[in-house]
C-alpha cells in the first residue's frame, strides 16, 4: 500500500480513532508494516485516559514496570519509572515520550472528534466524519476509543442548579483545581474516588463523601521504586512480559507473591489468614489472587471479603463508620480498588461519610447536596461517578455498516462482537479491547498490545492474500457471545450491579461485557488467525 494515501484511492489505509495507549501503538505498528494511517483524537493532547483523568491522586494500580509497553526493548530499557505505581503526570510523560520517540505526532490529528463513520458497500471503504465537518476515507477503521472514556454524569435532579464549581474526575481541569479551605462533596466511592478522597481531604476544609455502595479497597503500599528492583526487572523483561501473557489477568510477573496455588477450601483457616495478610502487606490487586477460587466460589470469596472487612474495623476508629464502609457484595465483583490511606481518611474530624444506599441523592441544590432529607452545604462538588464503560465511546460515533445499519441498533440488546474485535455487519472495522475480550479484566496494556498485534497481523495477511474486506460472521458472533456469557457464568462477576454489566447506566442492557481469562483468549485469537480467520468472511471488494 502506498505511503501518501490508501491503495483503495482512500485518504489513508487505516483511520484509528483515539490516541491513547491503544491508538499510539496501533499507529506505530501499522506504519512499521507499511500502511498509511491517520489517528483522530478528541483531546487536545495524546494520552487518552491519562490525558483526561487528572484528578488529585490519579495513578495506575498495576505496577508501573508492568503497566508499560513491551513492544520495544530500547524503550523498555531507557524509560525510568520513579514509583511502584506511577502518577498520572508520569504516565502521560511516558506516552508523550513514546509519541516523540517513534515520531507519531505527524499522523495524529488532535482536538477533533469523530462523530460518524459510514461503510460504502461498493468500494468496501469507510468515510469518517469529524466534528470539524471533515470527511476522510480509509479502507479500515480501528476504534481505539478506550473502555473507560465516556464520563457518566448522572442525571440527579437539580444537578445544573449548583452555584459553585463542579468537576467530574474523568474530565478534571488541566490547569488543576485549588480546593484549599473549601467544603467539598464527593459523589461516588469507586477507584477514582478512592484515589482522590485522601488527597482532597488534605486540601479541603471539609469533605463530605456520598456513598451509594461501600467499596473494597486494598493498600497500594506505594513508594519510590528502588533502582535495584527496576534494574532486576529490566534484566529479565522478556521473561516478565511472557509470564504476564500467561497470567489470567495479564500482570503479576514482578510480584514477590506469585499466582495462587491452592483453593481456599484446601487451606486451614489459620493459614488462610496468613496468606491473605501476606497479600495485604504486599499491597495491590494481587490480593484477589491469594487463592484459586476467590472469584468462583461464594464461600471462598467470603473469606477474602471478611478479611478486608476486619481490616476496615481495625483501621477506622468509629465502629458505626467502619460498619458503613464495610461492603457486603462479593469482593472483586465491582472492580477491586487500590488505595493510599482511603479507610483511615474517615478518621479525620473534617471528613464525613453520608450513606445514600437507600434513597440515593435526592437533589443537588444551588448550595449543596440533599440526601436523606438533609441539606449538606458545600462549595464544590466532585462527581466520581465513573463511565459508560466499554460501549459508551463507541455509542457516541454514528457507525453505519452494511445496509446503513446503525451500531446502536445492532447492539440494542447489548454489545455483540466476535472476539471483541469484529462486529457482523460492520466490515473492515476493528475494536481494540472491545466488549467480549478480556480488556478491563486484564492489565490494559497487555490486552491492548495483544489486540494491536492481532489487528496489524490481520491487515498484513489480508494484504498478502489480496483481500480487501473482512467481516465477522453472525454465527461466529452468536457463538462467541454465548461463550463469554458461559465463562462469566462460572464466576461471581455477574452477581452485583457493576459497570462490567452496564448496571451503572440507567437503561443500558445488562450484559456482562468483558471476558475473564487472558491466556485462553489470546490463544484462541492466534488460532483463529492461523486457520485463515475462522469465523470471519474475507473477500475482495463487492
Ligand atoms: O467509577 P466507578 P470510577 N448517585 O463506576 C457512584 C478504572 N480506574 O471512575 O457503586 C450516587 O467504579 C457509584 O455507586 P454504585 C477502574 O477500572 C482505575 O471510580 O454504582 N452515586 C460508584 O461508587 C475503575 O473500576 C484507576 O452504587 C453514584 C461511583 O459513583 C473504573 O475506572 C483509577 C451515582 C462510580 O465508581 C471506573 O472507576 C480510577 C449516582 N447517581 C479508575 N452514579 C486506577 O487505579 C454512580 N455513583 C488505575
XYZ file of C-alpha atoms and ligand atoms in Angstrom:
590
model
C 0.000 0.000 0.000
C 1.224 3.493 -0.773
C 2.937 5.924 1.573
C 0.822 9.012 0.975
C -2.659 7.679 0.532
C -4.634 4.499 0.710
C -4.329 1.880 -2.009
C -8.078 1.932 -2.416
C -7.959 5.569 -3.536
C -8.787 6.497 0.019
C -7.071 9.208 2.026
C -5.237 6.581 4.063
C -5.289 2.829 4.502
C -6.402 2.978 8.126
C -8.106 5.560 10.314
C -7.512 4.987 14.008
C -9.910 6.683 16.408
C -8.176 7.691 19.632
C -4.575 8.429 20.612
C -4.364 6.706 23.973
C -2.266 3.665 24.813
C -4.048 1.679 22.078
C -4.100 4.282 19.309
C -0.444 5.215 19.730
C 0.811 1.657 19.444
C -1.660 0.886 16.619
C -0.237 3.786 14.627
C 3.340 2.709 15.224
C 2.712 -0.943 14.422
C 0.726 -0.238 11.244
C 3.202 2.300 9.991
C 6.020 -0.186 10.500
C 4.049 -2.627 8.339
C 3.881 -0.055 5.543
C 0.289 1.118 5.913
C -0.713 4.758 5.792
C -2.539 5.797 8.940
C -4.332 8.796 10.373
C -5.187 8.946 14.051
C -8.043 11.226 15.040
C -8.198 12.214 18.705
C -10.831 14.281 20.527
C -8.438 15.555 23.210
C -6.089 18.456 22.648
C -3.227 16.166 23.563
C -2.379 12.488 23.259
C -2.723 10.023 26.132
C -6.407 9.049 26.281
C -7.273 8.014 29.841
C -4.065 9.597 31.068
C -4.848 12.837 29.293
C -8.328 13.200 30.792
C -8.098 11.717 34.307
C -6.093 14.381 36.131
C -7.928 14.288 39.449
C -5.725 14.501 42.565
C -4.242 11.102 43.405
C -4.713 9.573 39.927
C -2.209 6.811 39.263
C -2.120 3.295 37.846
C -2.885 0.300 40.044
C -0.884 -2.228 38.064
C 2.840 -1.826 38.884
C 4.410 0.779 36.563
C 7.030 -1.704 35.358
C 4.190 -3.863 34.047
C 1.835 -1.040 33.089
C 4.046 -0.147 30.146
C 4.601 -1.203 26.544
C 6.659 -4.318 25.926
C 6.985 -3.939 22.150
C 10.341 -2.193 22.079
C 13.414 -3.330 24.011
C 15.156 0.033 23.935
C 12.083 1.921 25.132
C 11.703 -0.564 27.961
C 15.333 -0.172 28.985
C 15.555 3.606 28.608
C 12.442 4.676 30.460
C 12.854 5.030 34.231
C 9.780 4.783 36.444
C 10.059 6.605 39.718
C 7.299 4.957 41.763
C 5.845 1.496 42.200
C 2.528 2.911 40.916
C 3.191 5.849 38.616
C 1.169 9.041 38.887
C -0.993 10.326 36.035
C 1.549 13.059 35.124
C 4.346 10.491 34.936
C 2.320 8.100 32.749
C 1.353 10.977 30.477
C 5.052 11.970 30.217
C 5.824 8.377 29.255
C 3.199 8.437 26.485
C 4.466 11.821 25.260
C 7.931 10.278 25.169
C 6.617 7.325 23.138
C 4.914 9.704 20.683
C 8.161 11.653 20.199
C 10.468 8.661 20.184
C 8.555 6.961 17.368
C 7.706 10.208 15.561
C 3.994 9.538 15.890
C 2.654 13.075 16.086
C 2.789 13.812 12.356
C -0.056 11.329 11.781
C -2.198 12.377 14.739
C -4.937 14.974 14.398
C -5.783 16.379 17.841
C -8.826 18.251 19.125
C -11.016 16.527 16.559
C -13.870 14.248 17.461
C -15.045 11.513 15.117
C -18.818 11.828 15.005
C -19.768 9.336 12.280
C -18.353 6.525 10.187
C -20.186 5.109 7.177
C -19.311 1.964 5.261
C -19.522 2.020 1.474
C -20.521 -1.425 0.271
C -19.441 -0.808 -3.316
C -15.875 0.190 -2.562
C -15.566 -1.544 0.853
C -14.221 1.637 2.403
C -15.179 3.788 5.356
C -15.916 7.505 5.330
C -15.255 9.073 8.687
C -16.774 12.409 9.619
C -15.414 14.725 12.273
C -16.938 17.486 14.354
C -14.990 19.933 12.219
C -17.094 18.818 9.251
C -14.209 16.994 7.556
C -14.664 13.696 5.751
C -11.815 11.258 5.458
C -11.782 7.894 3.791
C -9.942 4.688 4.638
C -10.150 1.006 3.852
C -10.149 0.137 7.546
C -11.204 1.810 10.784
C -9.744 0.861 14.150
C -11.708 2.078 17.168
C -9.092 2.655 19.857
C -11.642 4.625 21.818
C -10.953 3.261 25.311
C -13.068 1.201 27.686
C -13.480 3.922 30.310
C -13.527 7.154 28.356
C -17.146 8.244 28.215
C -17.773 10.058 31.501
C -21.009 9.294 33.373
C -22.529 12.427 34.832
C -25.721 11.149 36.488
C -28.948 12.946 35.883
C -29.553 13.973 39.504
C -32.453 16.438 39.987
C -31.158 19.993 40.191
C -27.677 18.975 39.012
C -27.138 22.102 36.987
C -28.563 24.439 39.615
C -25.451 24.229 41.817
C -23.878 27.671 42.063
C -20.343 26.539 42.862
C -17.904 24.688 40.618
C -18.387 21.003 39.931
C -15.961 18.531 38.380
C -16.014 15.001 37.009
C -12.885 13.010 37.882
C -12.571 11.868 34.276
C -12.727 15.437 32.928
C -10.569 17.186 35.505
C -9.457 20.724 34.516
C -5.944 20.753 33.112
C -4.959 23.842 35.000
C -5.690 21.996 38.260
C -8.182 22.925 40.948
C -7.387 24.583 44.254
C -9.838 23.341 46.870
C -7.888 24.696 49.820
C -10.213 25.819 52.566
C -13.334 24.752 50.617
C -16.177 22.469 51.681
C -16.210 19.697 49.092
C -18.718 16.960 48.266
C -17.543 13.763 46.588
C -20.228 11.643 44.946
C -19.140 8.040 44.424
C -16.710 5.645 46.059
C -15.184 3.693 43.139
C -11.485 3.598 42.134
C -11.344 7.293 41.181
C -12.918 8.424 44.458
C -10.754 6.046 46.484
C -7.640 7.626 44.991
C -8.920 11.205 45.183
C -10.526 11.253 48.644
C -7.342 11.038 50.782
C -5.754 13.855 48.736
C -8.895 16.003 48.671
C -9.239 15.576 52.439
C -5.768 17.098 52.855
C -6.724 20.129 50.782
C -10.302 20.858 51.713
C -11.702 22.396 54.887
C -14.419 19.769 54.999
C -15.073 16.728 52.837
C -18.480 15.073 52.580
C -18.445 11.677 50.847
C -21.738 10.361 49.454
C -21.575 6.574 49.346
C -24.177 4.515 47.495
C -22.243 1.240 47.686
C -19.356 0.640 50.069
C -16.173 -0.365 48.285
C -13.448 -2.917 48.896
C -10.007 -1.457 48.599
C -6.580 -2.836 49.433
C -3.486 -0.792 50.272
C -1.109 0.132 47.448
C 1.936 0.471 49.706
C 3.138 2.810 47.011
C 6.577 4.317 47.217
C 9.732 5.138 45.322
C 10.814 2.328 43.037
C 14.200 1.106 44.284
C 16.745 1.349 41.412
C 17.956 -2.193 42.117
C 14.431 -3.544 41.719
C 13.957 -1.669 38.446
C 17.293 -2.971 37.151
C 16.404 -6.508 38.159
C 13.115 -6.371 36.215
C 14.776 -4.745 33.209
C 17.363 -7.507 33.117
C 14.591 -10.074 32.602
C 11.958 -8.002 30.843
C 11.340 -10.554 28.063
C 10.543 -13.177 30.662
C 8.356 -10.707 32.635
C 6.244 -9.941 29.562
C 5.987 -13.621 28.651
C 4.869 -14.536 32.171
C 2.259 -11.772 32.047
C 0.871 -13.084 28.766
C 0.346 -16.402 30.553
C -1.305 -14.752 33.558
C -5.112 -14.768 33.850
C -5.038 -11.020 34.471
C -2.098 -10.064 32.260
C 0.190 -8.940 35.060
C 1.846 -10.115 38.252
C 5.285 -11.151 36.983
C 7.097 -8.649 39.201
C 5.125 -9.615 42.286
C 7.041 -11.361 45.066
C 3.980 -13.470 45.786
C 3.198 -15.478 42.691
C -0.125 -16.678 41.326
C -2.370 -18.695 43.640
C -1.631 -22.372 44.035
C -4.390 -23.574 46.366
C -8.143 -23.319 46.707
C -9.446 -21.694 49.882
C -11.158 -24.893 50.974
C -7.863 -26.783 50.845
C -6.183 -24.421 53.299
C -6.719 -24.449 57.071
C -8.462 -21.286 58.418
C -5.394 -20.004 60.314
C -3.216 -20.460 57.251
C -5.795 -18.625 55.089
C -5.473 -15.589 57.356
C -1.709 -15.763 56.977
C -1.901 -15.970 53.162
C -4.328 -13.032 52.975
C -2.294 -10.959 55.442
C 0.820 -11.539 53.362
C -1.018 -10.246 50.261
C -2.473 -7.286 52.196
C 1.030 -6.391 53.376
C 2.453 -6.687 49.896
C -0.316 -4.409 48.591
C -2.103 -4.154 45.283
C -4.574 -6.139 43.222
C -2.691 -9.418 43.806
C -4.792 -9.628 46.975
C -7.543 -11.204 44.869
C -5.057 -13.840 43.713
C -4.461 -15.335 47.145
C -6.470 -18.438 46.280
C -7.565 -20.055 43.044
C -11.290 -19.943 43.817
C -11.904 -16.404 45.121
C -13.889 -15.402 42.029
C -15.639 -18.732 41.500
C -16.831 -19.870 44.937
C -19.116 -17.750 47.110
C -17.722 -19.368 50.298
C -14.134 -18.739 49.246
C -14.977 -15.190 48.239
C -16.490 -14.528 51.644
C -13.180 -15.491 53.294
C -11.326 -12.739 51.408
C -14.232 -10.285 51.859
C -14.398 -10.900 55.619
C -10.646 -10.319 55.858
C -10.992 -6.865 54.291
C -13.987 -6.031 56.482
C -11.943 -6.945 59.553
C -9.188 -4.608 58.325
C -11.732 -1.800 57.898
C -12.815 -2.261 61.524
C -9.156 -2.256 62.607
C -8.359 0.945 60.694
C -11.498 3.022 61.267
C -11.922 4.348 64.815
C -15.699 4.839 64.870
C -17.394 1.404 64.702
C -20.511 2.884 63.100
C -18.455 4.479 60.307
C -16.457 1.254 59.904
C -19.723 -0.628 59.510
C -20.968 1.794 56.851
C -17.669 1.478 54.985
C -17.889 -2.327 55.045
C -19.136 -3.727 51.738
C -21.475 -6.688 51.622
C -21.278 -7.647 47.946
C -18.878 -10.216 46.557
C -15.304 -8.883 46.658
C -13.977 -8.298 43.139
C -17.485 -8.222 41.655
C -17.115 -4.484 41.284
C -13.515 -3.811 40.406
C -11.252 -4.019 43.448
C -9.735 -0.638 44.336
C -6.177 0.082 45.428
C -5.621 2.980 47.804
C -3.233 5.071 49.820
C -4.959 5.705 53.133
C -8.602 5.562 51.994
C -10.283 3.999 55.036
C -8.071 5.924 57.502
C -9.205 9.184 55.895
C -12.572 8.643 57.586
C -10.875 9.058 60.991
C -10.330 12.723 60.206
C -12.665 15.118 62.007
C -13.123 17.092 58.776
C -14.341 14.106 56.718
C -17.948 12.891 56.842
C -19.462 9.798 55.261
C -23.082 10.025 54.135
C -24.795 6.726 53.418
C -27.139 7.095 50.455
C -27.668 3.379 49.889
C -31.416 3.528 50.427
C -32.534 6.772 48.797
C -29.641 7.943 46.628
C -29.063 11.642 46.261
C -32.406 13.437 46.374
C -31.261 16.619 44.726
C -28.442 18.964 44.060
C -29.399 22.438 45.204
C -27.779 25.806 44.467
C -25.799 25.472 47.703
C -25.100 21.772 48.101
C -26.352 18.202 48.081
C -29.586 16.880 49.612
C -29.734 13.313 50.843
C -31.840 11.521 53.466
C -33.857 14.727 53.832
C -30.791 16.696 54.922
C -29.083 19.552 53.074
C -25.278 19.390 53.027
C -23.907 22.802 52.143
C -20.705 22.656 50.066
C -18.612 24.985 47.931
C -17.651 22.439 45.254
C -18.873 19.058 44.016
C -16.685 16.259 42.672
C -18.522 13.677 40.598
C -16.510 10.467 40.893
C -19.372 8.697 39.176
C -17.498 6.655 36.618
C -18.061 5.920 32.971
C -20.438 4.480 30.413
C -17.955 1.634 30.165
C -16.857 -0.372 27.133
C -19.593 0.787 24.759
C -20.064 4.462 25.727
C -17.371 5.926 23.488
C -18.429 3.758 20.535
C -22.060 4.776 21.015
C -21.090 8.429 20.571
C -19.984 7.697 16.996
C -22.752 7.123 14.422
C -21.402 3.954 12.863
C -23.400 2.894 9.791
C -22.489 -0.536 8.470
C -23.870 -2.747 5.713
C -27.279 -1.501 4.553
C -26.793 1.651 6.624
C -27.469 -0.287 9.818
C -26.526 1.644 12.946
C -24.239 0.063 15.519
C -26.620 1.365 18.196
C -29.390 -0.715 16.616
C -27.203 -3.808 16.189
C -26.304 -3.540 19.881
C -29.722 -2.559 21.211
C -29.783 -5.670 23.404
C -26.151 -5.297 24.403
C -22.853 -5.432 22.540
C -22.271 -8.403 20.253
C -18.797 -8.949 18.906
C -16.657 -11.762 17.632
C -13.568 -11.980 19.868
C -14.184 -8.385 20.960
C -12.502 -7.460 17.680
C -15.113 -7.594 14.932
C -18.837 -6.877 14.557
C -21.035 -8.593 11.932
C -22.478 -6.078 9.503
C -19.516 -3.746 10.065
C -16.806 -4.986 7.720
C -13.268 -3.605 7.989
C -13.980 -2.196 11.447
C -11.816 -3.392 14.323
C -12.306 -2.694 18.015
C -9.339 -2.550 20.378
C -10.229 -4.197 23.706
C -13.877 -4.300 22.695
C -16.652 -5.956 24.696
C -16.238 -9.728 24.567
C -12.482 -9.555 25.104
C -10.528 -9.637 28.428
C -9.887 -5.865 28.260
C -10.715 -4.382 31.663
C -10.283 -7.726 33.456
C -6.637 -7.782 32.391
C -3.715 -5.391 32.532
C -4.949 -2.952 29.886
C -1.505 -2.652 28.321
C -1.125 -6.419 27.888
C -4.622 -6.591 26.391
C -4.005 -3.616 24.097
C -0.694 -4.959 22.786
C -2.260 -8.327 22.006
C -5.109 -6.678 20.098
C -2.911 -4.213 18.227
C -0.596 -7.014 17.134
C -3.506 -9.219 16.078
C -5.155 -6.436 14.057
C -1.882 -5.435 12.382
C -1.113 -9.093 11.585
C -4.608 -9.464 10.146
C -4.187 -6.444 7.864
C -0.828 -7.792 6.689
C -2.443 -11.164 5.934
C -5.325 -9.516 4.084
C -2.859 -7.535 2.003
C -0.755 -10.611 1.258
C -3.861 -12.572 0.238
C -5.279 -9.774 -1.899
C -8.325 -9.426 0.358
C -9.925 -6.058 0.763
C -12.686 -6.898 3.139
C -13.116 -8.816 6.377
C -16.284 -9.258 8.375
C -17.221 -11.355 11.391
C -19.998 -13.815 10.647
C -23.251 -13.630 12.649
C -22.892 -17.333 13.570
C -19.364 -16.978 14.974
C -20.512 -13.879 16.839
C -23.529 -15.585 18.424
C -21.283 -18.469 19.493
C -18.754 -16.043 20.912
C -21.344 -14.078 22.882
C -22.645 -17.377 24.296
C -19.072 -18.358 25.202
C -18.434 -15.050 27.013
C -21.681 -15.462 28.950
C -20.840 -19.052 29.820
C -17.368 -18.123 31.117
C -18.784 -15.203 33.114
C -21.451 -17.568 34.440
C -18.748 -19.745 36.016
C -17.601 -16.748 38.038
C -19.115 -14.475 40.666
C -18.713 -11.412 38.446
C -22.359 -11.144 37.352
C -23.586 -11.121 40.974
C -23.674 -7.362 41.600
C -24.543 -4.058 39.916
C -21.182 -3.307 38.336
C -20.181 -1.258 35.316
C -18.871 -4.546 33.834
C -22.587 -5.320 33.415
C -23.603 -1.825 32.367
C -25.632 -1.632 35.579
C -24.353 1.861 36.427
C -26.066 3.451 33.429
C -29.871 3.695 33.603
C -31.468 1.848 30.683
C -28.264 0.170 29.492
C -28.799 -3.514 28.610
C -27.485 -5.711 31.384
C -24.844 -7.847 29.698
C -21.516 -8.928 31.168
C -19.123 -7.246 28.742
C -15.530 -8.342 29.404
C -14.227 -11.922 29.145
C -12.400 -13.324 32.186
C -9.103 -15.080 31.412
C -6.417 -13.590 29.191
C -4.286 -16.629 28.122
C -7.006 -18.871 26.631
C -8.451 -15.837 24.889
C -5.115 -14.847 23.325
C -4.564 -18.471 22.268
C -7.982 -18.507 20.600
C -7.227 -15.299 18.687
C -3.931 -16.769 17.469
C -5.754 -19.922 16.433
C -8.384 -18.002 14.511
C -5.658 -16.174 12.577
C -3.704 -19.384 11.947
C -6.822 -21.019 10.497
C -7.482 -18.396 7.856
C -9.522 -16.118 10.119
C -12.127 -18.699 11.018
C -15.411 -17.004 11.891
C -14.688 -14.077 9.591
C -15.517 -13.820 5.901
C -12.658 -12.488 3.782
C -13.130 -11.212 0.304
C -12.480 -8.785 -2.489
C -14.416 -5.587 -2.924
C -18.006 -6.432 -3.835
O -16.086 4.751 38.543
P -16.939 3.576 39.234
P -14.547 5.117 38.788
N -25.570 8.646 42.759
O -18.061 3.304 38.269
C -21.236 6.023 42.262
C -10.801 2.387 36.344
N -9.993 3.236 37.213
O -14.242 6.298 37.930
O -21.336 1.541 43.111
C -24.684 8.292 43.670
O -16.117 2.465 39.657
C -21.142 4.534 42.177
O -22.009 3.929 43.098
P -22.527 2.418 42.854
C -11.165 1.116 37.089
O -11.301 0.072 36.176
C -8.777 2.795 37.540
O -14.257 5.222 40.196
O -22.957 2.354 41.406
N -23.562 7.590 43.389
C -19.672 4.329 42.476
O -19.411 4.378 43.835
C -12.470 1.507 37.708
O -13.268 0.435 38.118
C -7.997 3.525 38.370
O -23.627 2.239 43.806
C -23.361 7.259 42.117
C -19.034 5.542 41.797
O -20.038 6.514 41.680
C -13.076 2.308 36.584
O -12.003 3.046 36.044
C -8.454 4.711 38.897
C -24.250 7.608 41.094
C -18.503 5.227 40.428
O -17.494 4.283 40.516
C -14.162 3.260 37.000
O -13.787 3.880 38.234
C -9.701 5.156 38.536
C -25.402 8.330 41.462
N -26.324 8.680 40.567
C -10.467 4.410 37.699
N -23.775 7.129 39.929
C -6.670 3.007 38.717
O -6.324 2.927 39.837
C -22.619 6.497 40.212
N -22.371 6.575 41.541
C -5.816 2.557 37.622
